[in-house]
């Protein structure tokens, strides 16, 4: 909780710590003590349960302009003048005791100027015990019946704890008892009447849910930090006996030895060689505290010290370990022991000035005490800054024994609570302001929450399993028989006494037999219950068994079904395999057929080539025949017709020719078309063209134009000299690449859309009969692109 100041500007919201769930802020509470006298001027009012308001006393000028200003501070809880010790204990200290018993550490300190009620709050006064005796009372109320025998737990030199078996503990007890112990004249422990009232808190307060399967031991130690030295207030120094009351003059005290602080393996700080007393009751524990308190007083008087300048630290350590599996003895495992501690600190007065106007030695002491509280303030300040702003400044714990001792409460884990005590009197105004500011800062510091200890893993309820029965206890309490010897006739005492005892025994016997009968009955019912439970269990098991059998039968059926399915599938696979073999054979056969077909095709192609050659031979033969017919001597190219535009052609188209749809149809102007060789036609012309058709290898009709020049022979006949064979062919578009005609090297673009393409090839001078001649411009191809179906 953050302090709120009225009428003052708010500071920017501080950065929240990264993991708030595992950290708790230091719990800061405020207690306002009543004024000593009703006529005293008051400067502090309790506004509500969490807020106090502080204002400057009359005539106090806060600011130069004389402005009057009050300030409010908020705390986790504010306790007014009427709040009693118990109320304070319930709110502030009880949770710390609960934590202690659950194995977690706690620190509680009172802070304030001298006379503000720190000691009253912590220790209390006769008839009005403070937090310390109440804590002890609550601890022993809670663990009372589960305490270990003395010396079962042993604290070691390194802030740790050991466990030993009960026999060893007993031997150690006997050894200690044999040692001479200084005792009071009565031989009994005597509590100073001043404190006797304090422990009589009559609260019966206890922790709920104490682990009953654990055994517990409490150890207390009491130290004082004065002038930055640590003193063991329980140390039994050889020359420092508790001063007998009858001695008027006490022997001069040797200044006690200061103790050293060390860090244990868990990073907790501890005072080396400090006396730690095992205590078994509130009285015993408080007696130890009283012893330390007494010593402190003596030291203060004898060494001329100012008690308000020292810090007192009362440490309660609680060792606990689980009972073994039988619930009889404590488990002999060091790792299973939990040691927790609660430190109750009554700090020195926080005032900055020495109120008692001390001189010399005292002034120096005052300076030192201020120093350790100053360090506490600095540590809190740095811690707060580190946590809020993520800085990593070194916290100067080591600068004073006080802060060094409690280092791990802030750095490690635990619950830290502070009670700021204030006296509302006007004289304390300035000091009270300082106290409030420190308190405000402190509650912004966060401390890691202690984690729960893991459980030991043994079955709970071990302790009471082997508890004694009532009858056993009754037997032990059987009254002994008195002497029954009658020596005197007039003895009227012995017999009635005997009768009385016997009657008592009889009653006890009756009680026992009743108890026995009751137990028998209980046992019988238990047995019956057990029987019926066994029967019901049996039935249950039977039921389960038949259920399982049914399941198994179902699974068997399923198994059979699956087996059948597997068989069917195997059969199918066999068939498929066979089919595959057949298909493969088919494939092989088809491949063979394909091969033979392609061979056949090749053969046909070569046949065609042969045919062509034969045709050429035939043409030559025809020519020869004509030559013979004309009876001509070797041709003389006497007068060859001029190659003017007036050349005439004989267009010889045998009637067997088929009309083709070739795009490039030969077109010969002024030609005489004949169906068979005709002398008459030849005589009129000087050019000859035979159109010859045949089937190409691709199945298309191939048209060959065999051309030649016509000569007059001497005998008055005609001779043809073949000069060129032109081939016209149709070709599928998906077949070969289109070749353009030489007379039309740039075919129109839309010709590419034609599904069929004409192909023209030329073969120059296939047959030479007479003198060679070139083709005249007498004819030309039409190359008109035209779209048509294949
Ligand atoms: P401190 O330890 O802070 O110096 P004390 O506890 O010794 O102060 O208190 C000084 C005096 O005031 C004591 O006589 C004490 O009994 C009394 N006193 C302190 N607080 C209260 C309170 N809440 N109610 C009654 N008396 C108180
Ligand atoms: Mg005090």
PDB file of N, CA and C and ligand atoms in Angstrom, residues 110 113-120 123 296 307-308 310 346-349, ligand 2:
ATOM      1  N   UNK A 110       9.605  -3.256  15.329  1.00  0.00           N
ATOM      2  CA  UNK A 110       8.917  -2.029  15.734  1.00  0.00           C
ATOM      3  C   UNK A 110       9.877  -0.876  15.498  1.00  0.00           C
ATOM      4  N   UNK A 113      10.289   6.628  17.541  1.00  0.00           N
ATOM      5  CA  UNK A 113      11.167   7.370  18.450  1.00  0.00           C
ATOM      6  C   UNK A 113      11.043   6.788  19.859  1.00  0.00           C
ATOM      7  N   UNK A 114      11.998   7.138  20.717  1.00  0.00           N
ATOM      8  CA  UNK A 114      11.958   6.647  22.093  1.00  0.00           C
ATOM      9  C   UNK A 114      10.669   7.135  22.762  1.00  0.00           C
ATOM     10  N   UNK A 115      10.035   6.227  23.437  1.00  0.00           N
ATOM     11  CA  UNK A 115       8.804   6.579  24.147  1.00  0.00           C
ATOM     12  C   UNK A 115       7.548   6.470  23.300  1.00  0.00           C
ATOM     13  N   UNK A 116       7.696   6.002  22.064  1.00  0.00           N
ATOM     14  CA  UNK A 116       6.518   5.916  21.190  1.00  0.00           C
ATOM     15  C   UNK A 116       5.734   4.622  21.387  1.00  0.00           C
ATOM     16  N   UNK A 117       6.296   3.685  22.150  1.00  0.00           N
ATOM     17  CA  UNK A 117       5.561   2.455  22.448  1.00  0.00           C
ATOM     18  C   UNK A 117       6.085   1.210  21.758  1.00  0.00           C
ATOM     19  N   UNK A 118       7.344   1.228  21.320  1.00  0.00           N
ATOM     20  CA  UNK A 118       7.918   0.054  20.651  1.00  0.00           C
ATOM     21  C   UNK A 118       7.999  -1.136  21.604  1.00  0.00           C
ATOM     22  N   UNK A 119       8.608  -0.880  22.759  1.00  0.00           N
ATOM     23  CA  UNK A 119       8.779  -1.973  23.726  1.00  0.00           C
ATOM     24  C   UNK A 119       7.417  -2.408  24.269  1.00  0.00           C
ATOM     25  N   UNK A 120       6.560  -1.430  24.449  1.00  0.00           N
ATOM     26  CA  UNK A 120       5.211  -1.762  24.918  1.00  0.00           C
ATOM     27  C   UNK A 120       4.523  -2.687  23.919  1.00  0.00           C
ATOM     28  N   UNK A 123       7.066  -6.190  23.774  1.00  0.00           N
ATOM     29  CA  UNK A 123       7.152  -6.998  24.997  1.00  0.00           C
ATOM     30  C   UNK A 123       5.873  -6.870  25.829  1.00  0.00           C
ATOM     31  N   UNK A 296      20.573  -7.470  30.033  1.00  0.00           N
ATOM     32  CA  UNK A 296      20.640  -6.238  29.255  1.00  0.00           C
ATOM     33  C   UNK A 296      20.572  -5.029  30.176  1.00  0.00           C
ATOM     34  N   UNK A 307      19.658   2.514  27.178  1.00  0.00           N
ATOM     35  CA  UNK A 307      18.959   1.333  26.628  1.00  0.00           C
ATOM     36  C   UNK A 307      18.204   1.646  25.334  1.00  0.00           C
ATOM     37  N   UNK A 308      17.728   2.865  25.206  1.00  0.00           N
ATOM     38  CA  UNK A 308      16.940   3.180  24.002  1.00  0.00           C
ATOM     39  C   UNK A 308      17.816   3.228  22.745  1.00  0.00           C
ATOM     40  N   UNK A 310      19.870   0.799  21.811  1.00  0.00           N
ATOM     41  CA  UNK A 310      20.254  -0.533  21.319  1.00  0.00           C
ATOM     42  C   UNK A 310      19.056  -1.220  20.661  1.00  0.00           C
ATOM     43  N   UNK A 346      13.030  -5.223  18.414  1.00  0.00           N
ATOM     44  CA  UNK A 346      12.635  -3.953  19.038  1.00  0.00           C
ATOM     45  C   UNK A 346      13.779  -2.989  18.721  1.00  0.00           C
ATOM     46  N   UNK A 347      13.553  -2.125  17.736  1.00  0.00           N
ATOM     47  CA  UNK A 347      14.640  -1.250  17.277  1.00  0.00           C
ATOM     48  C   UNK A 347      14.912  -0.124  18.275  1.00  0.00           C
ATOM     49  N   UNK A 348      16.093   0.449  18.127  1.00  0.00           N
ATOM     50  CA  UNK A 348      16.456   1.595  18.964  1.00  0.00           C
ATOM     51  C   UNK A 348      15.607   2.797  18.547  1.00  0.00           C
ATOM     52  N   UNK A 349      15.556   3.783  19.386  1.00  0.00           N
ATOM     53  CA  UNK A 349      14.776   4.989  19.074  1.00  0.00           C
ATOM     54  C   UNK A 349      15.270   5.626  17.783  1.00  0.00           C
TER      55      UNK A 349
HETATM   56 MG1  LIG B   2      11.895   0.596  24.155  1.00  0.00          MG
END
